[in-house]
PDB file of C-alpha atoms in Angstrom:
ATOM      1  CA  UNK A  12     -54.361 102.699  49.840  1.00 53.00           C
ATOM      2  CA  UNK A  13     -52.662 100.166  46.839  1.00 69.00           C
ATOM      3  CA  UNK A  14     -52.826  97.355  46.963  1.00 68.00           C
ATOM      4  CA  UNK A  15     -48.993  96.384  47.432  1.00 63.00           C
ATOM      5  CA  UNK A  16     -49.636  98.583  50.243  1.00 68.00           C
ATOM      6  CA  UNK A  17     -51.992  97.367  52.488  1.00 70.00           C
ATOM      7  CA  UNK A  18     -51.985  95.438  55.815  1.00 73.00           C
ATOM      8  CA  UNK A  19     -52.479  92.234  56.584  1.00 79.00           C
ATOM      9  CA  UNK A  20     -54.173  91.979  60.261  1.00 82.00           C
ATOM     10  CA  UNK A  21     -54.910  89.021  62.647  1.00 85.00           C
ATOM     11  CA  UNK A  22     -58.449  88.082  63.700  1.00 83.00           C
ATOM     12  CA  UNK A  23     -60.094  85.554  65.639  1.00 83.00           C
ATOM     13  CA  UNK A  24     -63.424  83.875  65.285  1.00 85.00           C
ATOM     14  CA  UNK A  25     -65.636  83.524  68.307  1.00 84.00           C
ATOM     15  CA  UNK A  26     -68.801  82.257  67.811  1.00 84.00           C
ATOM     16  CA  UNK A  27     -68.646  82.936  63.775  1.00 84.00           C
ATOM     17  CA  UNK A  28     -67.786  86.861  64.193  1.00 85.00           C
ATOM     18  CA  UNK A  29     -64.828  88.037  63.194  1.00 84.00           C
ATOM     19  CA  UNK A  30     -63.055  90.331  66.355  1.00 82.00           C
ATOM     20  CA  UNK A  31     -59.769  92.191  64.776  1.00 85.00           C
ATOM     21  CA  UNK A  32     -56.686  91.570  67.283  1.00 83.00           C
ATOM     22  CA  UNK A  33     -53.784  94.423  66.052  1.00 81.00           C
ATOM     23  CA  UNK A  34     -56.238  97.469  65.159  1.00 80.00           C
ATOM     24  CA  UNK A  35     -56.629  98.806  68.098  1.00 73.00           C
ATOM     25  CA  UNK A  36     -58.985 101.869  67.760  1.00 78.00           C
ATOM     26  CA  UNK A  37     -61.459  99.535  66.069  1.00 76.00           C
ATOM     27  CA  UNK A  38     -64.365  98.166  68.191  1.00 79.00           C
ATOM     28  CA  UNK A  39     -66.683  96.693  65.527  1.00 82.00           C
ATOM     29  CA  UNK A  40     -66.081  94.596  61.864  1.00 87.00           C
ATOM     30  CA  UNK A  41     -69.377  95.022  60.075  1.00 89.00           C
ATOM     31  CA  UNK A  42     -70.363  93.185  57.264  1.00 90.00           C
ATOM     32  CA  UNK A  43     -71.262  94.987  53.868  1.00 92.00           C
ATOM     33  CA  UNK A  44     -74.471  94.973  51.914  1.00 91.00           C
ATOM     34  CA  UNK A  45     -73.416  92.601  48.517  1.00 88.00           C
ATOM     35  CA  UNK A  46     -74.359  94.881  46.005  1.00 90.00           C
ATOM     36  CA  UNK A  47     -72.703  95.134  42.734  1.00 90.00           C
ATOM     37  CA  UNK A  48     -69.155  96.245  43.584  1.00 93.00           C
ATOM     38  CA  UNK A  49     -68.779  94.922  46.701  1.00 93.00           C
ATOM     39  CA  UNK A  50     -69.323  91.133  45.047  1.00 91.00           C
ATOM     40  CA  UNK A  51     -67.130  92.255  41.942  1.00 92.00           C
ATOM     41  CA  UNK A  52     -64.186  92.732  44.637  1.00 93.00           C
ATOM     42  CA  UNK A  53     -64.745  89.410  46.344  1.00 91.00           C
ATOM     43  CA  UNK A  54     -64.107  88.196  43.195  1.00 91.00           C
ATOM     44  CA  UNK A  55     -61.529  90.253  42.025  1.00 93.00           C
ATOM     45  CA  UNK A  56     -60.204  89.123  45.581  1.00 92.00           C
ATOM     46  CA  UNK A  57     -60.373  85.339  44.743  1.00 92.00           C
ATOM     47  CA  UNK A  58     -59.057  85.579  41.540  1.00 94.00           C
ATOM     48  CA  UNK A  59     -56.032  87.174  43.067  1.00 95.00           C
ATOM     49  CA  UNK A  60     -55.395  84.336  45.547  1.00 95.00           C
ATOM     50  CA  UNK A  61     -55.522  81.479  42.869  1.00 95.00           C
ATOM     51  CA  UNK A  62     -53.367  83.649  40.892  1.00 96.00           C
ATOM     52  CA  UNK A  63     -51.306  84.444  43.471  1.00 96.00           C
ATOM     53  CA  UNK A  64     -51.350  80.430  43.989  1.00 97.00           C
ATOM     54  CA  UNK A  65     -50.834  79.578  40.247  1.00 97.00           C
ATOM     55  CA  UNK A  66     -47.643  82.128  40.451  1.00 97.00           C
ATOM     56  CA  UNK A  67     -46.100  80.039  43.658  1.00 97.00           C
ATOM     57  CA  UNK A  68     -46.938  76.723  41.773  1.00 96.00           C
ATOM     58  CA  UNK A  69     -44.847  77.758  39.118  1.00 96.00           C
ATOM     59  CA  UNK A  70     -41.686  79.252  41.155  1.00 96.00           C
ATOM     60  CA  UNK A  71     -41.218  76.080  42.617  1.00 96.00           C
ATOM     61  CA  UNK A  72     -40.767  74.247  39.461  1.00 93.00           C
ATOM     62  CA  UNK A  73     -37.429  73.631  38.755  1.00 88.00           C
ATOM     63  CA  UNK A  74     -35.427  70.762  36.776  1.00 82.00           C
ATOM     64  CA  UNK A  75     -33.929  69.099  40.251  1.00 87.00           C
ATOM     65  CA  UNK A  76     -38.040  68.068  41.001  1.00 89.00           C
ATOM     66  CA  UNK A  77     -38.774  64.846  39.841  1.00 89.00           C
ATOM     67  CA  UNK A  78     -41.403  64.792  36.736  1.00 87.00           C
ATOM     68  CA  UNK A  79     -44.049  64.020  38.453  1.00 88.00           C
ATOM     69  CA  UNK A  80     -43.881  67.188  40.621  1.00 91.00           C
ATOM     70  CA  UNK A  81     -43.453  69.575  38.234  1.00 90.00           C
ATOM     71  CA  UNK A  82     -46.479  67.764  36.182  1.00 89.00           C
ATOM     72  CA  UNK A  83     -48.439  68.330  39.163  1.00 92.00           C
ATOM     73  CA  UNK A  84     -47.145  72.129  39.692  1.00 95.00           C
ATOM     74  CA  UNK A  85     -47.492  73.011  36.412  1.00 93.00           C
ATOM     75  CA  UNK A  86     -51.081  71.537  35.924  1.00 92.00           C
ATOM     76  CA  UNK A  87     -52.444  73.054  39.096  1.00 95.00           C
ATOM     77  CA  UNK A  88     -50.901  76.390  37.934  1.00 96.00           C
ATOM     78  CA  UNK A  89     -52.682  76.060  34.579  1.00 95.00           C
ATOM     79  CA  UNK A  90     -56.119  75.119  36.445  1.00 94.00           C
ATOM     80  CA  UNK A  91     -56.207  77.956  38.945  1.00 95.00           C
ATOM     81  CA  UNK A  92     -55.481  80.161  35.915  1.00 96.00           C
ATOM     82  CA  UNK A  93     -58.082  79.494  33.722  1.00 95.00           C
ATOM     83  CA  UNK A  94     -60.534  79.027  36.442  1.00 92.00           C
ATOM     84  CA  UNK A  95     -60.357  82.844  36.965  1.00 93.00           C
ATOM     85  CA  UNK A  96     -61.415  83.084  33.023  1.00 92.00           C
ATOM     86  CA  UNK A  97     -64.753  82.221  31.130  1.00 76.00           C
ATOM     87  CA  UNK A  98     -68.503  82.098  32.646  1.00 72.00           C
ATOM     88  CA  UNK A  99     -68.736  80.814  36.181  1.00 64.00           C
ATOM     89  CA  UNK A 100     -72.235  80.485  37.748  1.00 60.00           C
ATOM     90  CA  UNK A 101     -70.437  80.841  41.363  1.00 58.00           C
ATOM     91  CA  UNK A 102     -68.126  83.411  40.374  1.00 60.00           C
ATOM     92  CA  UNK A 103     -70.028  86.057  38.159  1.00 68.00           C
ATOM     93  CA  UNK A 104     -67.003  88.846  37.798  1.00 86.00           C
ATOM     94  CA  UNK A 105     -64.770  86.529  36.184  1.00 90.00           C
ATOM     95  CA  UNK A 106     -61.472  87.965  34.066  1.00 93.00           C
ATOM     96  CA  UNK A 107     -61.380  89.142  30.123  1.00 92.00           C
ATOM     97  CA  UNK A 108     -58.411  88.232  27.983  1.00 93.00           C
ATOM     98  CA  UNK A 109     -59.029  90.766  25.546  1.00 93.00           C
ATOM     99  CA  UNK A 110     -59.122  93.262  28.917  1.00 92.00           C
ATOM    100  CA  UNK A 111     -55.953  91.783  30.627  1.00 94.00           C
ATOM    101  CA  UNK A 112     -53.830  91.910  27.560  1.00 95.00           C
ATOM    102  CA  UNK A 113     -54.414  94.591  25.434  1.00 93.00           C
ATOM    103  CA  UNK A 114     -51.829  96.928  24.728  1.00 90.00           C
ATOM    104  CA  UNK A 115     -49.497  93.746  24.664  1.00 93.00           C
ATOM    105  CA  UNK A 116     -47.885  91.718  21.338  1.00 93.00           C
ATOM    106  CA  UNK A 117     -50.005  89.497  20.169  1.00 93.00           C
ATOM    107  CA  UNK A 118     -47.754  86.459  21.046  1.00 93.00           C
ATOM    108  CA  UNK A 119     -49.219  86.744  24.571  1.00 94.00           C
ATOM    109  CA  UNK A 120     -53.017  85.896  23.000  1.00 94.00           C
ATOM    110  CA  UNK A 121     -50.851  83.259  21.148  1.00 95.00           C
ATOM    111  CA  UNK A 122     -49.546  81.917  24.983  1.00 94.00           C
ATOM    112  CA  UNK A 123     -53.010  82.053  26.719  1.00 95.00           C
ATOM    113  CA  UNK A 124     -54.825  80.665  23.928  1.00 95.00           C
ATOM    114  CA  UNK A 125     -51.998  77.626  23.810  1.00 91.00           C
ATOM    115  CA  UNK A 126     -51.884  77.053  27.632  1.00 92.00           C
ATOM    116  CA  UNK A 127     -56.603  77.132  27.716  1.00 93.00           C
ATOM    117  CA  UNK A 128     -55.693  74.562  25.036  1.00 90.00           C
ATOM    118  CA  UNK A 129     -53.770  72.179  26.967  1.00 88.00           C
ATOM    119  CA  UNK A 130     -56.169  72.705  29.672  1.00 89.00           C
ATOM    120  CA  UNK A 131     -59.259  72.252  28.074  1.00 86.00           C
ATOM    121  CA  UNK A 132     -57.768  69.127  25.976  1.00 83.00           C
ATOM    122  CA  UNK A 133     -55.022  67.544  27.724  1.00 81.00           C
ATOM    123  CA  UNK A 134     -55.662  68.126  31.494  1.00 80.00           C
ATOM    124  CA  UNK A 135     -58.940  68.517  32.176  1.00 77.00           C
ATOM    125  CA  UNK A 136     -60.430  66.885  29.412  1.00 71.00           C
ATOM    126  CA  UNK A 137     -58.560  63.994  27.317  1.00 67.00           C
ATOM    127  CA  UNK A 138     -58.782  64.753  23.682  1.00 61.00           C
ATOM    128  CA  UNK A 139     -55.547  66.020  22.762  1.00 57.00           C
ATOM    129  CA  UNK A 140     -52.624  63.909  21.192  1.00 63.00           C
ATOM    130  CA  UNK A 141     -50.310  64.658  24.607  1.00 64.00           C
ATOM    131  CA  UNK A 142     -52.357  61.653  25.746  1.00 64.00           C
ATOM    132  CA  UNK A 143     -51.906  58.470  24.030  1.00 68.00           C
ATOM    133  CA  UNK A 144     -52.198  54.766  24.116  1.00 75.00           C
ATOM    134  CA  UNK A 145     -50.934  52.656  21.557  1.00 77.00           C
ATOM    135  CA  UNK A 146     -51.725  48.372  21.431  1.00 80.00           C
ATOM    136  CA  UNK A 147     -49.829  46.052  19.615  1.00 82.00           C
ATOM    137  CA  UNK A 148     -48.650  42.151  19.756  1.00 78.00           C
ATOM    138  CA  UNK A 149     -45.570  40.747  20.417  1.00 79.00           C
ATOM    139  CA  UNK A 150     -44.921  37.988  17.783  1.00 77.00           C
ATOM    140  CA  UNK A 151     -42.046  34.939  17.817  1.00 76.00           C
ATOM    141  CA  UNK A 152     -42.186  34.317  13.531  1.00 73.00           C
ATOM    142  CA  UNK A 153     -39.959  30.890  14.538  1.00 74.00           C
ATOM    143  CA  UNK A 154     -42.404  29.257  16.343  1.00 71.00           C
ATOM    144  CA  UNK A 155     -45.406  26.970  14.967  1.00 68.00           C
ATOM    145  CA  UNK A 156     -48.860  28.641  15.606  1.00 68.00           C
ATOM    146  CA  UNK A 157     -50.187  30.243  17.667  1.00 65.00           C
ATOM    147  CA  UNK A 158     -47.665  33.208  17.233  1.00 62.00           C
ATOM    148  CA  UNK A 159     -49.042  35.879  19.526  1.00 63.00           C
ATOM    149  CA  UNK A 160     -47.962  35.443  22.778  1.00 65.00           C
ATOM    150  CA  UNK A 161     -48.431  38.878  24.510  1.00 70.00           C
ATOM    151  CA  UNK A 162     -50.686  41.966  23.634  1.00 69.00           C
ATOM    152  CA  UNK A 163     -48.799  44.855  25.036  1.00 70.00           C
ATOM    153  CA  UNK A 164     -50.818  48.623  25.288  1.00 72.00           C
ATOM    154  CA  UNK A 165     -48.347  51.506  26.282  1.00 66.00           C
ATOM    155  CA  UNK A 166     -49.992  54.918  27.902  1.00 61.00           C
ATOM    156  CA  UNK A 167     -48.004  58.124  27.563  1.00 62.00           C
ATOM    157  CA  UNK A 168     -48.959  61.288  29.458  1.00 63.00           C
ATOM    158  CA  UNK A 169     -45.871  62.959  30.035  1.00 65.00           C
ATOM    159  CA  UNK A 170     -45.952  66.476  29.937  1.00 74.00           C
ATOM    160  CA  UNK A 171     -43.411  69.339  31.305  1.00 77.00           C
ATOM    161  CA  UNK A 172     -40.961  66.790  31.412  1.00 75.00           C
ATOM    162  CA  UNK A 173     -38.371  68.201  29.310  1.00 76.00           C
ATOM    163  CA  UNK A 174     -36.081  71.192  29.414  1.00 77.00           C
ATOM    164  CA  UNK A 175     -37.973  73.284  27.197  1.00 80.00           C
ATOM    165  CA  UNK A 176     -41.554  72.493  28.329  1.00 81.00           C
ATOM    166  CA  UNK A 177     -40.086  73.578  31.924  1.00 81.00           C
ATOM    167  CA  UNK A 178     -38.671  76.782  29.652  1.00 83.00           C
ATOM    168  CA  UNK A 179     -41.789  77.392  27.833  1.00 83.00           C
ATOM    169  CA  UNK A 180     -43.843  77.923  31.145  1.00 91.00           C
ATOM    170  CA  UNK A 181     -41.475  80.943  31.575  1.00 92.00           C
ATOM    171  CA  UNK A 182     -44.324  83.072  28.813  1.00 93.00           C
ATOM    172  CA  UNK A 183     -47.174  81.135  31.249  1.00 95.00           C
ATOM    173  CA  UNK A 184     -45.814  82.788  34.236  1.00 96.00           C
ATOM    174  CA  UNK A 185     -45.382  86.112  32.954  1.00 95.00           C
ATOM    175  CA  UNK A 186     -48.838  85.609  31.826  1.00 96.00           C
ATOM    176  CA  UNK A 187     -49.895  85.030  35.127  1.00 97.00           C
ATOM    177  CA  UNK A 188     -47.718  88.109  36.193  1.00 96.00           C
ATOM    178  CA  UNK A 189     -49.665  89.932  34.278  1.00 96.00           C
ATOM    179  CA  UNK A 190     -53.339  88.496  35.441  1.00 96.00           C
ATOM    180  CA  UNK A 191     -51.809  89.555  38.998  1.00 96.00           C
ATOM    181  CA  UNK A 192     -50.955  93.129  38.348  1.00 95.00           C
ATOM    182  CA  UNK A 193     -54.666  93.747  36.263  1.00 95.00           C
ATOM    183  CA  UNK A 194     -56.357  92.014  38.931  1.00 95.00           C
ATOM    184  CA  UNK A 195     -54.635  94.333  42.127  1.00 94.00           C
ATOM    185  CA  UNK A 196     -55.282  97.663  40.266  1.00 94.00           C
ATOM    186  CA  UNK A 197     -59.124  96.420  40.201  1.00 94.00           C
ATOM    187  CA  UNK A 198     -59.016  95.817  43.574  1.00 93.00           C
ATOM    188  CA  UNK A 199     -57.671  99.170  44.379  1.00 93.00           C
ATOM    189  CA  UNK A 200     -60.111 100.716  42.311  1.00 93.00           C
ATOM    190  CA  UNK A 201     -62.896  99.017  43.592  1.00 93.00           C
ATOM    191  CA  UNK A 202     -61.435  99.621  47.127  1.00 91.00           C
ATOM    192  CA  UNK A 203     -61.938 103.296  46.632  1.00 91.00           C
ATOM    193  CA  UNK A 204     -64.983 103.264  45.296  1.00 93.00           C
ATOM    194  CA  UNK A 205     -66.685 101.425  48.843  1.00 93.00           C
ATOM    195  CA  UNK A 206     -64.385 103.958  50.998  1.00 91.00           C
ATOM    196  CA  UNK A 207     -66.128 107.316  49.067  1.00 92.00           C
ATOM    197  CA  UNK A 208     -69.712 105.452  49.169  1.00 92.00           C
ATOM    198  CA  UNK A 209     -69.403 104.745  53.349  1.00 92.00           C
ATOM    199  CA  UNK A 210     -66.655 107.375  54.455  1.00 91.00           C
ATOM    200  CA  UNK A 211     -68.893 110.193  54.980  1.00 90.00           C
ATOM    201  CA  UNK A 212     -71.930 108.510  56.715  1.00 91.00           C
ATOM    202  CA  UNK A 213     -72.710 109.262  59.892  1.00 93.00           C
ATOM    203  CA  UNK A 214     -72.339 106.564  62.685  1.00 91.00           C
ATOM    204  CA  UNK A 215     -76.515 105.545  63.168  1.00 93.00           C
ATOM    205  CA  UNK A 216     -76.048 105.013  58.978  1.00 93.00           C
ATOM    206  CA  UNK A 217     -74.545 101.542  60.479  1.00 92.00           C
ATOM    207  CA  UNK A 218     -76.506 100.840  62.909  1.00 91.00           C
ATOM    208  CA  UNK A 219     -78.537  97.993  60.723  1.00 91.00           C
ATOM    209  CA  UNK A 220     -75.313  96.841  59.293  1.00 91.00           C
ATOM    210  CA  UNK A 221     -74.532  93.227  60.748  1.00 90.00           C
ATOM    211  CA  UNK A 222     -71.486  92.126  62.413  1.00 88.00           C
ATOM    212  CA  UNK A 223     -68.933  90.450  60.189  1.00 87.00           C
ATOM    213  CA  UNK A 224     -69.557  86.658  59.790  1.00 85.00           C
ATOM    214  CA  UNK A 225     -67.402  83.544  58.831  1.00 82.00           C
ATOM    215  CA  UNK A 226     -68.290  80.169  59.447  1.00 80.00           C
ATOM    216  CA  UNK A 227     -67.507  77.406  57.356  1.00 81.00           C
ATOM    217  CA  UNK A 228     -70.090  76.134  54.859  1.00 83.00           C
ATOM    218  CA  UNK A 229     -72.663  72.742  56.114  1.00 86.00           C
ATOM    219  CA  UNK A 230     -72.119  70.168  53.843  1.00 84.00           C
ATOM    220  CA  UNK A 231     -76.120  71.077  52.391  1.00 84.00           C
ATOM    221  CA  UNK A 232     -74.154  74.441  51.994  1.00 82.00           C
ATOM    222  CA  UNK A 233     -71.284  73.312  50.209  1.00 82.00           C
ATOM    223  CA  UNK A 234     -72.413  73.456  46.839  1.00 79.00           C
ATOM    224  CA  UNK A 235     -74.958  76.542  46.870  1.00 78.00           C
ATOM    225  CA  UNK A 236     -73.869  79.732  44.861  1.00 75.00           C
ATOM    226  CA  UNK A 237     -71.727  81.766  47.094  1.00 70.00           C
ATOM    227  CA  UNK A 238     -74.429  84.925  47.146  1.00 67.00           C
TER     228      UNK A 238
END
């Protein structure tokens, strides 16, 4: 089954394991044993979502929002992006430029490379020249000494305020488009590769397999790698 073609099915938790309401020849959710392709498609999996997130933060940008929404939209939509890029220790499967875009022009490197700028120096670190403070004094020449009355400093940090900033995260989002549509075949492909590994096992094959757990993480948990 695609990916644009699967189902989406209710659950419920009781006592941390995971019962499946609208599948109604199922009587059991087990839990998989996290070997190599079953943790790449958990990540593959969370990419999507912040993707998928990242894509929704940028629809609702729009030049009726005031500045400081689309600021916020934007930047989240830039974090979540990049996040699913680079070395993670908690998320070891993480996405390849090089992978995601090739057989594209190279004014799409040119886009992600511009966009993990602005993230790396503007909003998540502050060495870029999008952020700047400038000092100076206010002076009255006609009076006797002293002359400076006021020392004024001025912060600017606008970004995406303008009609084309809000125009140029058009070649973001089909960036992000793009991320989406790599990231879903993966799935499917990783998808089929579980189904031919467990699809012809007999049922005792299972029997050590553990019931599908979630719970959510202690605060000592919080932090630990995810597996």
């Amino acid at each position: 089954m695609k990916f644009s073609e699967m189902k989406s099915y209710r659950f419920e938790v009781i006592n941390n394991t995971i019962h499946i309401l609208d599948y109604p020849t199922a009587d059991k959710v087990l839990e998989l044993p996290n070997d190599r392709i079953v943790k790449r498609l958990k990540d593959m999996c969370l990419h999507w979502y912040d993707l998928m997130e990242a894509k929704s933060c940028l629809e609702a940008v729009n030049g009726t929002n005031a500045a400081l929404v689309n600021r916020a939209l934007a930047q989240n939509a830039i974090v979540l992006f990049y996040k699913c890029f680079g070395n993670s220790e908690f998320r070891d499967n993480s996405l390849k430029r090089d992978k995601i875009l090739a057989g594209l022009p190279s004014s799409a490197k040119d886009v992600f490379d511009y966009y993990k700028n602005i993230r790396d120096k503007f909003i998540v670190h502050d060495e870029s020249r999008h952020a700047q403070v400038i000092t100076g004094i206010i002076l009255e020449t006609a009076k006797t000494p002293p002359f400076v009355d006021t020392v004024n400093t001025v912060a600017v940090t606008e970004m995406f305020t303008t009609e084309s900033e809000l125009q140029g995260l058009q070649s973001f989002y089909r960036l992000v488009t793009v991320a989406m549509s790599w990231t879903e075949n993966a799935i499917d492909k990783l998808s089929d590769k579980i189904k031919e590994t467990y699809q012809s096992k007999s049922l005792s094959f299972f029997d050590d397999f553990l019931p599908l757990r979630f719970s959510a993480p202690t605060k000592e948990e919080m932090f630990q790698k995810r597996y």
